[in-house]
Amino acid sequence: MSPSDLVTTACVVMLGLAAVLLVVRITRGPTVLDRTVALDVLVAVVICAIAVDAVERDTSTTLPVLLVLTLVGFVGSVAVARFAKGSDDVDAESGDEAEGGRL
Amino acid sequence: MSALTALTPLAAMTSVPEVAAQVSDVVGSVLLLAGCALSLIAAIGMVRLPDLLTRMHAATKPQVLGLVLVIAGLALRLREPEALGMLVLVVLFQMATAPVAAHMVGRAAFRGDQVDRERLVVDELSEGVRDLGDEPRGAP
């Protein structure tokens, strides 16, 4: 195994572990904004993974995908933040819903 | 750019460009590893930190610094001048959009009372803005 392969393997392992942990956070929430932030980071991890792939295959054909992903991830999180209503934490919503009139 | 030939004896190196290519490969690999490590650290933070604002703090690392490191590593390993412009664009777009998205998410969380005020050390926004309910929460 050459040093180059070793670097690629280490990068892939770290990025894969990061993606799994982020999916855990997306699943557990608890609010939609937590999930949005985690999805944003997941997009950044995917960008890093595509960059590592470009290094491994020594090609620049996938670089436009990076450009598109930076912009699409931004649009997604802004749209969710724009239309998120009130507190959607299922555990916390029981009880103090009545006094949260300004939400 | 076959493999990292850092282990090759110095006698095998013939020309200056070859040495420069090897140095570029090694530096690029270190940058790639650092960027991926930042992504992993941020993901651990996303899982372990307690509330949205601290998670946003962790989220910033791979979005800006991690991405810059990985893209710089990619540029050093590819060594294609025509790819450089697109890589610079990727970094510029990410640096322009990530703060806006983070600002809107944090604002929506604060106006939705999803921020645990007991955890805040300084809360100048609540003191300064009394009429949080007057404008729509999602407004930028």
mmCIF file of C-alpha atoms in Angstrom:
data_model
loop_
_atom_site.group_PDB
_atom_site.id
_atom_site.type_symbol
_atom_site.label_atom_id
_atom_site.label_comp_id
_atom_site.label_asym_id
_atom_site.label_seq_id
_atom_site.Cartn_x
_atom_site.Cartn_y
_atom_site.Cartn_z
ATOM 1 C CA MET A 1 0.000 0.000 0.000
ATOM 2 C CA SER A 2 1.563 3.231 -1.119
ATOM 3 C CA PRO A 3 1.564 6.343 1.078
ATOM 4 C CA SER A 4 -0.912 7.939 -1.316
ATOM 5 C CA ASP A 5 -3.377 5.083 -0.854
ATOM 6 C CA LEU A 6 -2.883 5.326 2.894
ATOM 7 C CA VAL A 7 -3.792 9.025 2.888
ATOM 8 C CA THR A 8 -6.881 8.362 0.766
ATOM 9 C CA THR A 9 -7.994 5.512 3.020
ATOM 10 C CA ALA A 10 -7.556 7.612 6.159
ATOM 11 C CA CYS A 11 -9.535 10.478 4.605
ATOM 12 C CA VAL A 12 -12.359 8.169 3.504
ATOM 13 C CA VAL A 13 -12.572 6.528 6.936
ATOM 14 C CA MET A 14 -12.700 9.896 8.729
ATOM 15 C CA LEU A 15 -15.287 11.329 6.335
ATOM 16 C CA GLY A 16 -17.428 8.193 6.519
ATOM 17 C CA LEU A 17 -17.412 8.237 10.315
ATOM 18 C CA ALA A 18 -18.300 11.945 10.246
ATOM 19 C CA ALA A 19 -21.218 11.269 7.880
ATOM 20 C CA VAL A 20 -22.552 8.484 10.128
ATOM 21 C CA LEU A 21 -22.383 10.747 13.205
ATOM 22 C CA LEU A 22 -24.177 13.509 11.305
ATOM 23 C CA VAL A 23 -26.942 11.124 10.247
ATOM 24 C CA VAL A 24 -27.306 10.251 13.945
ATOM 25 C CA ARG A 25 -27.806 13.937 14.715
ATOM 26 C CA ILE A 26 -30.250 14.365 11.811
ATOM 27 C CA THR A 27 -32.253 11.423 13.113
ATOM 28 C CA ARG A 28 -32.339 12.548 16.747
ATOM 29 C CA GLY A 29 -33.129 16.200 16.088
ATOM 30 C CA PRO A 30 -34.736 17.351 18.306
ATOM 31 C CA THR A 31 -35.814 20.414 16.271
ATOM 32 C CA VAL A 32 -35.898 20.959 12.531
ATOM 33 C CA LEU A 33 -33.164 23.602 12.868
ATOM 34 C CA ASP A 34 -30.793 21.058 14.442
ATOM 35 C CA ARG A 35 -31.421 18.842 11.464
ATOM 36 C CA THR A 36 -30.821 21.733 9.069
ATOM 37 C CA VAL A 37 -27.446 22.527 10.616
ATOM 38 C CA ALA A 38 -26.476 18.851 10.548
ATOM 39 C CA LEU A 39 -27.527 18.607 6.883
ATOM 40 C CA ASP A 40 -25.419 21.665 6.100
ATOM 41 C CA VAL A 41 -22.388 19.978 7.630
ATOM 42 C CA LEU A 42 -23.245 16.769 5.768
ATOM 43 C CA VAL A 43 -23.118 18.721 2.496
ATOM 44 C CA ALA A 44 -19.674 20.043 3.494
ATOM 45 C CA VAL A 45 -18.554 16.462 4.234
ATOM 46 C CA VAL A 46 -19.850 15.322 0.832
ATOM 47 C CA ILE A 47 -17.910 18.159 -0.816
ATOM 48 C CA CYS A 48 -14.762 16.993 0.984
ATOM 49 C CA ALA A 49 -15.454 13.402 -0.119
ATOM 50 C CA ILE A 50 -15.813 14.429 -3.770
ATOM 51 C CA ALA A 51 -12.542 16.377 -3.455
ATOM 52 C CA VAL A 52 -10.796 13.286 -2.052
ATOM 53 C CA ASP A 53 -12.268 11.286 -4.934
ATOM 54 C CA ALA A 54 -10.870 13.823 -7.409
ATOM 55 C CA VAL A 55 -7.445 13.466 -5.771
ATOM 56 C CA GLU A 56 -7.584 9.678 -5.896
ATOM 57 C CA ARG A 57 -8.585 9.538 -9.561
ATOM 58 C CA ASP A 58 -6.406 12.527 -10.477
ATOM 59 C CA THR A 59 -9.163 14.178 -12.485
ATOM 60 C CA SER A 60 -10.789 17.598 -12.456
ATOM 61 C CA THR A 61 -14.060 16.555 -14.101
ATOM 62 C CA THR A 62 -15.987 16.475 -10.799
ATOM 63 C CA LEU A 63 -15.051 20.007 -9.746
ATOM 64 C CA PRO A 64 -18.266 21.648 -11.097
ATOM 65 C CA VAL A 65 -20.191 19.364 -8.733
ATOM 66 C CA LEU A 66 -18.381 21.011 -5.803
ATOM 67 C CA LEU A 67 -19.426 24.423 -7.076
ATOM 68 C CA VAL A 68 -23.070 23.377 -7.378
ATOM 69 C CA LEU A 69 -23.132 21.733 -3.944
ATOM 70 C CA THR A 70 -21.854 24.850 -2.149
ATOM 71 C CA LEU A 71 -24.761 26.848 -3.564
ATOM 72 C CA VAL A 72 -27.502 24.212 -3.261
ATOM 73 C CA GLY A 73 -26.726 23.480 0.402
ATOM 74 C CA PHE A 74 -27.073 27.187 1.147
ATOM 75 C CA VAL A 75 -30.476 27.455 -0.555
ATOM 76 C CA GLY A 76 -31.781 24.442 1.394
ATOM 77 C CA SER A 77 -30.850 25.672 4.854
ATOM 78 C CA VAL A 78 -32.074 29.228 4.170
ATOM 79 C CA ALA A 79 -35.443 27.894 2.958
ATOM 80 C CA VAL A 80 -35.886 25.743 6.063
ATOM 81 C CA ALA A 81 -34.893 28.579 8.415
ATOM 82 C CA ARG A 82 -37.239 30.918 6.584
ATOM 83 C CA PHE A 83 -40.298 28.731 7.058
ATOM 84 C CA ALA A 84 -39.558 27.052 10.399
ATOM 85 C CA LYS A 85 -42.537 27.746 12.638
ATOM 86 C CA GLY A 86 -42.355 27.913 16.417
ATOM 87 C CA SER A 87 -40.678 25.268 18.486
ATOM 88 C CA ASP A 88 -41.059 21.866 16.921
ATOM 89 C CA ASP A 89 -39.295 20.016 19.713
ATOM 90 C CA VAL A 90 -41.777 17.209 20.341
ATOM 91 C CA ASP A 91 -40.536 16.576 23.888
ATOM 92 C CA ALA A 92 -40.620 20.226 24.975
ATOM 93 C CA GLU A 93 -43.843 21.327 23.307
ATOM 94 C CA SER A 94 -46.178 19.845 25.921
ATOM 95 C CA GLY A 95 -47.001 22.332 28.684
ATOM 96 C CA ASP A 96 -45.671 25.754 27.751
ATOM 97 C CA GLU A 97 -47.410 25.964 24.401
ATOM 98 C CA ALA A 98 -50.064 28.313 25.794
ATOM 99 C CA GLU A 99 -47.719 31.143 26.781
ATOM 100 C CA GLY A 100 -45.717 30.980 23.578
ATOM 101 C CA GLY A 101 -48.246 33.206 21.859
ATOM 102 C CA ARG A 102 -45.771 35.252 19.874
ATOM 103 C CA LEU A 103 -44.369 32.320 17.958
ATOM 104 C CA MET B 1 1.857 12.091 -9.767
ATOM 105 C CA SER B 2 1.787 8.335 -9.318
ATOM 106 C CA ALA B 3 2.419 7.869 -5.618
ATOM 107 C CA LEU B 4 3.857 9.794 -2.729
ATOM 108 C CA THR B 5 7.483 8.966 -3.282
ATOM 109 C CA ALA B 6 8.670 10.575 -0.098
ATOM 110 C CA LEU B 7 10.378 7.352 0.894
ATOM 111 C CA THR B 8 12.517 7.337 -2.227
ATOM 112 C CA PRO B 9 16.210 7.957 -1.534
ATOM 113 C CA LEU B 10 17.386 11.449 -2.368
ATOM 114 C CA ALA B 11 19.792 10.056 -4.942
ATOM 115 C CA ALA B 12 16.864 8.958 -7.099
ATOM 116 C CA MET B 13 15.641 12.525 -7.477
ATOM 117 C CA THR B 14 16.926 14.028 -10.635
ATOM 118 C CA SER B 15 15.362 17.407 -11.334
ATOM 119 C CA VAL B 16 14.044 20.385 -9.445
ATOM 120 C CA PRO B 17 10.469 20.016 -10.820
ATOM 121 C CA GLU B 18 10.409 16.441 -9.558
ATOM 122 C CA VAL B 19 11.361 17.528 -6.058
ATOM 123 C CA ALA B 20 8.769 20.296 -6.208
ATOM 124 C CA ALA B 21 6.113 17.778 -7.267
ATOM 125 C CA GLN B 22 6.957 15.536 -4.328
ATOM 126 C CA VAL B 23 6.869 18.405 -1.854
ATOM 127 C CA SER B 24 3.535 19.486 -3.325
ATOM 128 C CA ASP B 25 2.189 15.942 -2.977
ATOM 129 C CA VAL B 26 3.236 15.671 0.661
ATOM 130 C CA VAL B 27 1.911 19.094 1.642
ATOM 131 C CA GLY B 28 -1.336 18.427 -0.227
ATOM 132 C CA SER B 29 -1.782 15.099 1.556
ATOM 133 C CA VAL B 30 -1.227 16.717 4.951
ATOM 134 C CA LEU B 31 -3.818 19.382 4.132
ATOM 135 C CA LEU B 32 -6.307 16.730 2.989
ATOM 136 C CA LEU B 33 -5.821 14.779 6.211
ATOM 137 C CA ALA B 34 -6.211 17.921 8.321
ATOM 138 C CA GLY B 35 -9.435 18.902 6.542
ATOM 139 C CA CYS B 36 -10.940 15.433 6.921
ATOM 140 C CA ALA B 37 -9.923 15.341 10.594
ATOM 141 C CA LEU B 38 -11.707 18.668 11.120
ATOM 142 C CA SER B 39 -14.842 17.203 9.540
ATOM 143 C CA LEU B 40 -14.706 14.243 11.914
ATOM 144 C CA ILE B 41 -14.132 16.469 14.957
ATOM 145 C CA ALA B 42 -17.065 18.673 13.969
ATOM 146 C CA ALA B 43 -19.320 15.643 13.516
ATOM 147 C CA ILE B 44 -18.397 14.412 17.000
ATOM 148 C CA GLY B 45 -19.246 17.894 18.269
ATOM 149 C CA MET B 46 -22.586 17.838 16.463
ATOM 150 C CA VAL B 47 -23.529 14.666 18.307
ATOM 151 C CA ARG B 48 -22.173 15.542 21.745
ATOM 152 C CA LEU B 49 -22.855 19.268 22.190
ATOM 153 C CA PRO B 50 -26.064 20.082 24.074
ATOM 154 C CA ASP B 51 -28.027 22.722 22.136
ATOM 155 C CA LEU B 52 -28.438 24.373 18.748
ATOM 156 C CA LEU B 53 -26.077 27.324 19.234
ATOM 157 C CA THR B 54 -23.175 25.140 20.407
ATOM 158 C CA ARG B 55 -23.862 22.757 17.531
ATOM 159 C CA MET B 56 -23.704 25.684 15.124
ATOM 160 C CA HIS B 57 -20.329 26.522 16.655
ATOM 161 C CA ALA B 58 -19.116 23.006 15.849
ATOM 162 C CA ALA B 59 -20.701 23.111 12.386
ATOM 163 C CA THR B 60 -18.555 26.049 11.286
ATOM 164 C CA LYS B 61 -15.309 24.055 11.264
ATOM 165 C CA PRO B 62 -15.809 21.765 8.274
ATOM 166 C CA GLN B 63 -17.925 24.340 6.458
ATOM 167 C CA VAL B 64 -15.159 26.907 6.173
ATOM 168 C CA LEU B 65 -11.734 25.841 7.503
ATOM 169 C CA GLY B 66 -12.124 22.143 6.703
ATOM 170 C CA LEU B 67 -13.284 22.905 3.185
ATOM 171 C CA VAL B 68 -10.464 25.401 2.610
ATOM 172 C CA LEU B 69 -7.895 22.822 3.766
ATOM 173 C CA VAL B 70 -9.325 20.046 1.586
ATOM 174 C CA ILE B 71 -9.610 22.301 -1.471
ATOM 175 C CA ALA B 72 -6.040 23.536 -0.970
ATOM 176 C CA GLY B 73 -4.877 19.923 -0.688
ATOM 177 C CA LEU B 74 -6.790 19.068 -3.859
ATOM 178 C CA ALA B 75 -5.204 21.982 -5.708
ATOM 179 C CA LEU B 76 -1.722 20.918 -4.590
ATOM 180 C CA ARG B 77 -2.271 17.311 -5.644
ATOM 181 C CA LEU B 78 -3.956 18.080 -8.988
ATOM 182 C CA ARG B 79 -1.555 20.872 -10.025
ATOM 183 C CA GLU B 80 -3.794 21.935 -12.919
ATOM 184 C CA PRO B 81 -3.875 25.705 -13.457
ATOM 185 C CA GLU B 82 -7.248 25.576 -15.202
ATOM 186 C CA ALA B 83 -8.850 23.817 -12.199
ATOM 187 C CA LEU B 84 -7.574 26.494 -9.824
ATOM 188 C CA GLY B 85 -10.188 29.086 -10.793
ATOM 189 C CA MET B 86 -13.046 26.744 -10.047
ATOM 190 C CA LEU B 87 -11.537 25.725 -6.695
ATOM 191 C CA VAL B 88 -11.162 29.378 -5.690
ATOM 192 C CA LEU B 89 -14.811 29.902 -6.678
ATOM 193 C CA VAL B 90 -15.894 26.971 -4.493
ATOM 194 C CA VAL B 91 -14.122 28.473 -1.468
ATOM 195 C CA LEU B 92 -15.470 31.960 -2.181
ATOM 196 C CA PHE B 93 -19.066 30.761 -2.525
ATOM 197 C CA GLN B 94 -18.822 28.701 0.650
ATOM 198 C CA MET B 95 -17.355 31.643 2.591
ATOM 199 C CA ALA B 96 -20.129 33.911 1.292
ATOM 200 C CA THR B 97 -23.056 31.544 1.893
ATOM 201 C CA ALA B 98 -22.179 29.720 5.138
ATOM 202 C CA PRO B 99 -22.416 32.853 7.368
ATOM 203 C CA VAL B 100 -25.770 33.833 5.826
ATOM 204 C CA ALA B 101 -27.246 30.381 6.392
ATOM 205 C CA ALA B 102 -25.889 30.273 9.959
ATOM 206 C CA HIS B 103 -27.292 33.734 10.670
ATOM 207 C CA MET B 104 -30.760 32.792 9.443
ATOM 208 C CA VAL B 105 -30.799 29.509 11.361
ATOM 209 C CA GLY B 106 -29.653 31.201 14.576
ATOM 210 C CA ARG B 107 -32.182 33.984 14.157
ATOM 211 C CA ALA B 108 -35.044 31.549 13.555
ATOM 212 C CA ALA B 109 -33.987 29.564 16.617
ATOM 213 C CA PHE B 110 -33.833 32.656 18.824
ATOM 214 C CA ARG B 111 -37.203 33.959 17.684
ATOM 215 C CA GLY B 112 -38.741 30.524 18.079
ATOM 216 C CA ASP B 113 -37.599 30.381 21.715
ATOM 217 C CA GLN B 114 -35.597 27.291 20.914
ATOM 218 C CA VAL B 115 -32.511 28.809 22.571
ATOM 219 C CA ASP B 116 -31.927 27.738 26.152
ATOM 220 C CA ARG B 117 -31.374 31.130 27.772
ATOM 221 C CA GLU B 118 -29.941 29.577 30.945
ATOM 222 C CA ARG B 119 -26.886 28.532 28.952
ATOM 223 C CA LEU B 120 -26.175 31.959 27.479
ATOM 224 C CA VAL B 121 -23.295 33.866 29.066
ATOM 225 C CA VAL B 122 -24.144 37.156 27.345
ATOM 226 C CA ASP B 123 -27.592 37.884 25.901
ATOM 227 C CA GLU B 124 -27.541 41.363 24.396
ATOM 228 C CA LEU B 125 -30.234 40.558 21.855
ATOM 229 C CA SER B 126 -32.982 40.026 24.437
ATOM 230 C CA GLU B 127 -32.025 43.264 26.237
ATOM 231 C CA GLY B 128 -31.831 45.328 23.084
ATOM 232 C CA VAL B 129 -34.839 44.051 21.176
ATOM 233 C CA ARG B 130 -38.064 44.114 23.156
ATOM 234 C CA ASP B 131 -40.524 43.586 20.318
ATOM 235 C CA LEU B 132 -39.358 40.248 19.024
ATOM 236 C CA GLY B 133 -42.870 39.324 18.004
ATOM 237 C CA ASP B 134 -43.634 42.248 15.715
ATOM 238 C CA GLU B 135 -41.865 41.129 12.580
ATOM 239 C CA PRO B 136 -42.072 37.723 10.967
ATOM 240 C CA ARG B 137 -39.553 35.291 12.393
ATOM 241 C CA GLY B 138 -38.239 34.182 9.063
ATOM 242 C CA ALA B 139 -37.404 37.675 7.810
ATOM 243 C CA PRO B 140 -33.697 38.050 7.089
#
